[in-house]
Coordinates of C-alpha atoms in Angstrom, one line a residue:
X801 CA 0.0 0.0 0.0
X802 CA 3.0 2.3 -0.1
X803 CA 4.0 4.5 -3.1
X804 CA 2.3 6.9 -5.5
X805 CA -1.5 6.7 -5.9
X806 CA -3.3 8.7 -8.5
X807 CA -6.5 10.4 -7.2
X808 CA -8.4 9.0 -10.2
X809 CA -10.2 11.4 -12.4
X810 CA -13.6 10.3 -13.8
X811 CA -14.6 11.1 -17.4
X812 CA -18.2 12.4 -17.9
X813 CA -20.2 13.1 -21.0
X814 CA -22.1 16.4 -21.5
X815 CA -25.1 15.0 -19.6
X816 CA -23.0 14.1 -16.6
X817 CA -23.0 10.4 -17.2
X818 CA -19.8 8.3 -16.6
X819 CA -18.0 7.4 -19.7
X820 CA -17.1 3.7 -19.1
X821 CA -14.7 3.4 -22.1
X822 CA -12.9 6.6 -21.0
X823 CA -12.6 5.5 -17.4
X824 CA -11.1 2.2 -18.5
X825 CA -8.6 4.0 -20.7
X826 CA -7.7 6.4 -17.9
X827 CA -7.0 3.4 -15.5
X828 CA -4.7 1.9 -18.1
X829 CA -3.0 5.2 -18.8
X830 CA -2.2 5.5 -15.1
X831 CA -0.8 2.0 -14.7
X832 CA 1.0 1.6 -18.0
X833 CA 2.2 5.2 -18.8
X834 CA 2.4 7.0 -15.5
X835 CA 3.5 3.8 -13.7
X836 CA 1.6 4.6 -10.6
X837 CA 1.6 2.2 -7.6
X838 CA -2.2 2.4 -6.9
X839 CA -5.4 4.2 -7.4
X840 CA -7.5 6.3 -5.0
X841 CA -11.0 6.1 -6.3
X842 CA -14.0 8.5 -5.9
X843 CA -12.1 11.2 -4.1
X844 CA -12.3 14.9 -4.7
X845 CA -10.5 14.6 -8.0
X846 CA -13.2 12.2 -9.2
X847 CA -15.8 14.9 -8.6
X848 CA -17.3 12.5 -6.1
X849 CA -19.5 14.9 -4.2
X850 CA -21.4 15.8 -7.3
X851 CA -22.2 12.1 -8.2
X852 CA -25.2 10.0 -7.3
X853 CA -24.7 6.9 -5.2
X854 CA -25.4 4.8 -8.2
X855 CA -22.6 6.6 -10.2
X856 CA -20.2 6.1 -7.4
X857 CA -20.9 2.4 -7.4
X858 CA -20.5 2.3 -11.2
X859 CA -17.1 3.9 -10.9
X860 CA -16.0 1.5 -8.1
X861 CA -17.1 -1.5 -10.2
X862 CA -15.5 -0.4 -13.5
X863 CA -12.2 0.4 -11.9
X864 CA -12.1 -2.9 -10.0
X865 CA -12.8 -4.8 -13.2
X866 CA -10.2 -2.9 -15.2
X867 CA -7.4 -3.1 -12.6
X868 CA -8.1 -6.8 -11.8
X869 CA -5.6 -6.9 -9.0
X870 CA -2.7 -5.2 -10.9
X871 CA -2.3 -2.4 -8.3
X872 CA -3.8 -1.7 -4.9
X873 CA -7.2 0.2 -4.7
X874 CA -8.4 2.6 -2.1
X875 CA -12.1 3.5 -2.1
X876 CA -13.1 6.9 -0.8
X877 CA -16.6 6.5 0.6
X878 CA -17.0 9.5 2.8
X879 CA -20.3 11.3 3.0
X880 CA -22.3 13.3 5.6
X881 CA -25.0 10.7 4.9
X882 CA -23.6 7.9 7.1
X883 CA -26.0 5.3 5.5
X884 CA -24.5 6.1 2.1
X885 CA -21.0 5.9 3.4
X886 CA -21.6 2.5 4.9
X887 CA -23.4 1.2 1.8
X888 CA -20.6 2.3 -0.5
X889 CA -18.0 0.9 2.0
X890 CA -19.7 -2.5 1.9
X891 CA -19.9 -2.4 -1.9
X892 CA -16.3 -1.5 -2.4
X893 CA -15.2 -4.2 0.2
X894 CA -17.2 -6.8 -1.7
X895 CA -15.4 -5.7 -4.9
X896 CA -12.1 -6.4 -3.2
X897 CA -10.8 -2.8 -2.6
X898 CA -7.7 -3.0 -0.4
X899 CA -8.8 -0.3 2.0
X900 CA -11.5 2.3 2.4
X901 CA -11.0 6.0 2.9
X902 CA -13.4 8.6 4.2
X903 CA -13.3 12.4 4.3
X904 CA -14.1 13.8 7.7
X905 CA -17.9 14.7 7.8
X906 CA -18.3 18.3 6.7
X907 CA -20.6 21.3 6.4
X908 CA -22.1 20.9 9.9
X909 CA -19.9 21.6 12.9
X910 CA -19.6 18.0 14.0
X911 CA -17.9 17.4 17.3
X912 CA -14.9 15.1 17.5
X913 CA -16.9 12.4 19.2
X914 CA -19.3 12.5 16.3
X915 CA -16.4 12.3 13.8
X916 CA -15.0 9.4 15.8
X917 CA -18.3 7.6 15.8
X918 CA -18.7 8.1 12.1
X919 CA -15.4 6.3 11.4
X920 CA -16.2 3.5 13.9
X921 CA -19.6 2.9 12.3
X922 CA -18.2 2.5 8.8
X923 CA -15.5 0.1 10.1
X924 CA -17.9 -1.9 12.1
X925 CA -20.4 -2.3 9.3
X926 CA -17.9 -3.0 6.5
X927 CA -15.1 -5.0 8.2
X928 CA -12.5 -3.2 6.0
X929 CA -9.6 -1.0 7.0
X930 CA -9.7 2.8 6.9
X931 CA -7.5 5.8 5.8
X932 CA -8.7 9.0 7.3
X933 CA -9.0 11.7 4.6
X934 CA -7.9 14.9 6.4
X935 CA -8.4 18.0 4.2
X936 CA -9.2 20.9 6.5
X937 CA -9.1 23.6 3.8
X938 CA -12.2 22.1 2.3
X939 CA -14.0 20.4 5.3
X940 CA -13.2 22.9 8.0
X941 CA -12.1 20.0 10.2
X942 CA -8.5 20.4 11.5
X943 CA -7.8 17.6 13.9
X944 CA -5.3 17.8 16.7
X945 CA -2.6 15.4 17.6
X946 CA -4.7 14.2 20.5
X947 CA -7.6 13.5 18.2
X948 CA -5.5 11.6 15.7
X949 CA -4.1 9.7 18.7
X950 CA -7.7 8.7 19.7
X951 CA -8.6 7.6 16.2
X952 CA -5.4 5.7 15.7
X953 CA -6.1 3.5 18.7
X954 CA -8.4 1.6 16.4
X955 CA -6.2 -0.9 14.6
X956 CA -8.5 -0.8 11.6
X957 CA -7.6 2.8 11.0
X958 CA -4.4 2.2 9.2
X959 CA -3.4 5.7 8.3
X960 CA -4.2 9.1 6.9
X961 CA -4.3 11.0 3.6
X962 CA -2.8 14.2 4.9
X963 CA -3.9 17.1 2.7
X964 CA -2.7 19.8 5.0
X965 CA 0.2 22.3 5.0
X966 CA 0.8 21.8 8.8
X967 CA 4.2 20.1 8.5
X968 CA 4.8 20.4 12.2
X969 CA 1.7 18.2 12.7
X970 CA 2.9 15.9 9.9
X971 CA 6.3 15.5 11.6
X972 CA 4.7 14.8 15.0
X973 CA 2.4 12.2 13.4
X974 CA 5.3 10.4 11.7
X975 CA 7.3 10.3 14.9
X976 CA 4.5 9.1 17.1
X977 CA 2.9 6.6 14.7
X978 CA 5.8 5.0 12.7
X979 CA 3.6 2.0 11.8
X980 CA 0.6 4.0 10.4
X981 CA 0.5 4.8 6.7
X982 CA 0.8 8.5 5.9
X983 CA 0.1 9.8 2.4
X984 CA 1.0 13.3 1.3
X985 CA -2.1 14.9 -0.3
X986 CA -0.7 18.2 -1.8
X987 CA 1.0 17.5 -5.1
X988 CA 2.8 20.9 -5.0
X989 CA 4.3 20.0 -1.6
X990 CA 5.3 16.5 -2.4
X991 CA 9.0 16.9 -1.7
X992 CA 8.3 18.3 1.8
X993 CA 6.1 15.3 2.6
X994 CA 8.8 12.8 1.4
X995 CA 11.5 14.5 3.4
X996 CA 9.1 14.3 6.4
X997 CA 8.9 10.5 5.9
X998 CA 5.5 9.9 4.3
X999 CA 4.8 6.4 3.0
X1000 CA 3.3 7.6 -0.2
X1001 CA 1.3 10.3 -1.9
X1002 CA -2.2 10.7 -3.4
X1003 CA -2.8 13.4 -5.9
X1004 CA -4.8 14.5 -9.0
X1005 CA -1.9 15.7 -11.2
X1006 CA -0.3 12.2 -11.0
X1007 CA -2.9 11.2 -13.7
X1008 CA -0.7 13.2 -16.1
X1009 CA 2.6 13.7 -14.2
X1010 CA 3.1 10.6 -12.2
X1011 CA 6.5 9.7 -13.6
X1012 CA 8.0 13.0 -12.4
X1013 CA 6.4 12.6 -9.0
X1014 CA 7.9 9.1 -8.6
X1015 CA 11.3 10.6 -9.5
X1016 CA 11.0 13.0 -6.6
X1017 CA 10.3 10.0 -4.3
X1018 CA 13.3 8.1 -5.6
X1019 CA 15.7 11.0 -5.5
X1020 CA 14.8 12.0 -1.9
X1021 CA 15.3 8.4 -0.7
X1022 CA 18.7 8.5 -2.3
X1023 CA 19.5 11.7 -0.5
X1024 CA 19.7 13.7 -3.8
X1025 CA 17.6 16.6 -2.6
X1026 CA 19.0 19.2 -5.0
X1027 CA 17.9 17.0 -8.0
X1028 CA 14.5 16.3 -6.3
X1029 CA 13.9 20.0 -5.8
X1030 CA 14.6 20.7 -9.4
X1031 CA 11.9 18.3 -10.5
X1032 CA 9.5 19.7 -7.9
X1033 CA 10.1 23.1 -9.4
X1034 CA 9.1 21.8 -12.8
X1035 CA 6.1 20.1 -11.4
X1036 CA 5.0 23.3 -9.7
X1037 CA 5.4 25.3 -12.8
X1038 CA 3.0 22.8 -14.4
X1039 CA 0.6 22.8 -11.5
X1040 CA 0.6 26.6 -11.4
X1041 CA -0.6 26.7 -15.1
X1042 CA -3.1 23.9 -14.5
X1043 CA -4.6 25.8 -11.6
X1044 CA -4.8 29.0 -13.6
X1045 CA -6.8 27.3 -16.3
X1046 CA -9.0 25.2 -14.0
X1047 CA -7.6 22.0 -12.6
X1048 CA -10.0 19.2 -13.5
X1049 CA -11.1 20.5 -16.9
X1050 CA -7.4 21.1 -17.8
X1051 CA -6.2 17.7 -16.6
X1052 CA -8.9 16.1 -18.8
X1053 CA -8.0 18.2 -21.8
X1054 CA -4.3 17.2 -21.4
X1055 CA -5.4 13.5 -21.3
X1056 CA -7.4 14.0 -24.5
X1057 CA -4.3 15.4 -26.2
X1058 CA -2.6 12.2 -25.1
X1059 CA -5.3 10.1 -26.7
X1060 CA -7.3 9.2 -23.6
X1061 CA -11.1 9.7 -23.7
X1062 CA -11.2 11.8 -20.6
X1063 CA -14.6 13.4 -21.2
X1064 CA -15.6 16.6 -19.5
X1065 CA -16.3 17.8 -16.0
X1066 CA -19.6 17.4 -14.2
X1067 CA -21.9 20.4 -13.8
X1068 CA -21.9 22.8 -12.1
X1069 CA -18.2 22.8 -13.1
X1070 CA -17.5 24.3 -16.4
X1071 CA -15.7 22.7 -19.3
X1072 CA -12.6 24.4 -20.6
X1073 CA -13.2 27.1 -23.2
X1074 CA -12.3 25.7 -26.6
X1075 CA -10.2 28.9 -27.2
X1076 CA -7.8 27.5 -24.6
X1077 CA -7.1 24.4 -26.6
X1078 CA -3.8 25.8 -28.0
X1079 CA -2.6 26.5 -24.4
X1080 CA -3.3 22.9 -23.4
X1081 CA -1.3 21.6 -26.4
X1082 CA 1.5 24.0 -25.5
X1083 CA 1.5 22.7 -21.9
X1084 CA 1.9 19.1 -23.2
X1085 CA 4.8 20.1 -25.4
X1086 CA 6.5 22.4 -22.8
X1087 CA 6.4 19.9 -20.0
X1088 CA 6.9 16.8 -22.2
X1089 CA 3.7 15.2 -20.8

């Protein structure tokens, strides 16, 4: 379960329906071209929170079929509807997903005891393991060291997807929990996570830029930080342009240029303006994607 996981994008048609052929192509592209170590399915990058429960199940099933055991799979099932989270967790577990993940419940100001009960309920009902998905910038839930400690007492909670810029907390977690899995969640801060001792990384840009990200991992582990920083600079130049253009629509357009049927984004997100097509093609050439 260690290594680089793509936060898998999901191709949609103009009516918001999942493009099965495109999703299968995207899975193959991640495994065969980007050489990723695993897939994180139905996370933020998959536009999960705009999908129906049936669409989420559809994605879980297609990805499971296409991967067929080649790489580990993590199923993000988090929802503020606990019944949906449990149902999706059971479904992914039946399909053979290696672990579940769940974003902390959001929107309402849930207490820590409520958050803890949420994770415990999913684990009890599914029998699978769990990666906490900590992304305070979007959920408003910033857990403390003491709260992580309380959650990690449960052996079924095997780690965390740490999408946070609090590197002091990351260092403390790594030191206190050497046997828990910690994944870096910010692509633009990958090198800092690797230096801090993360076990892997989960990110959206790895769908198109996984090979460079893996180079950062390898160089850091060899102690070649100067070379790793040079690659991170290149990655961040790319990420900066992708963010300027609109991350998910831009990533899908880049994949289209590479021959993957990546579809479009799901409403209310907006597709990339066709006038920007030349900029996308220039990105592919400039960054040798």
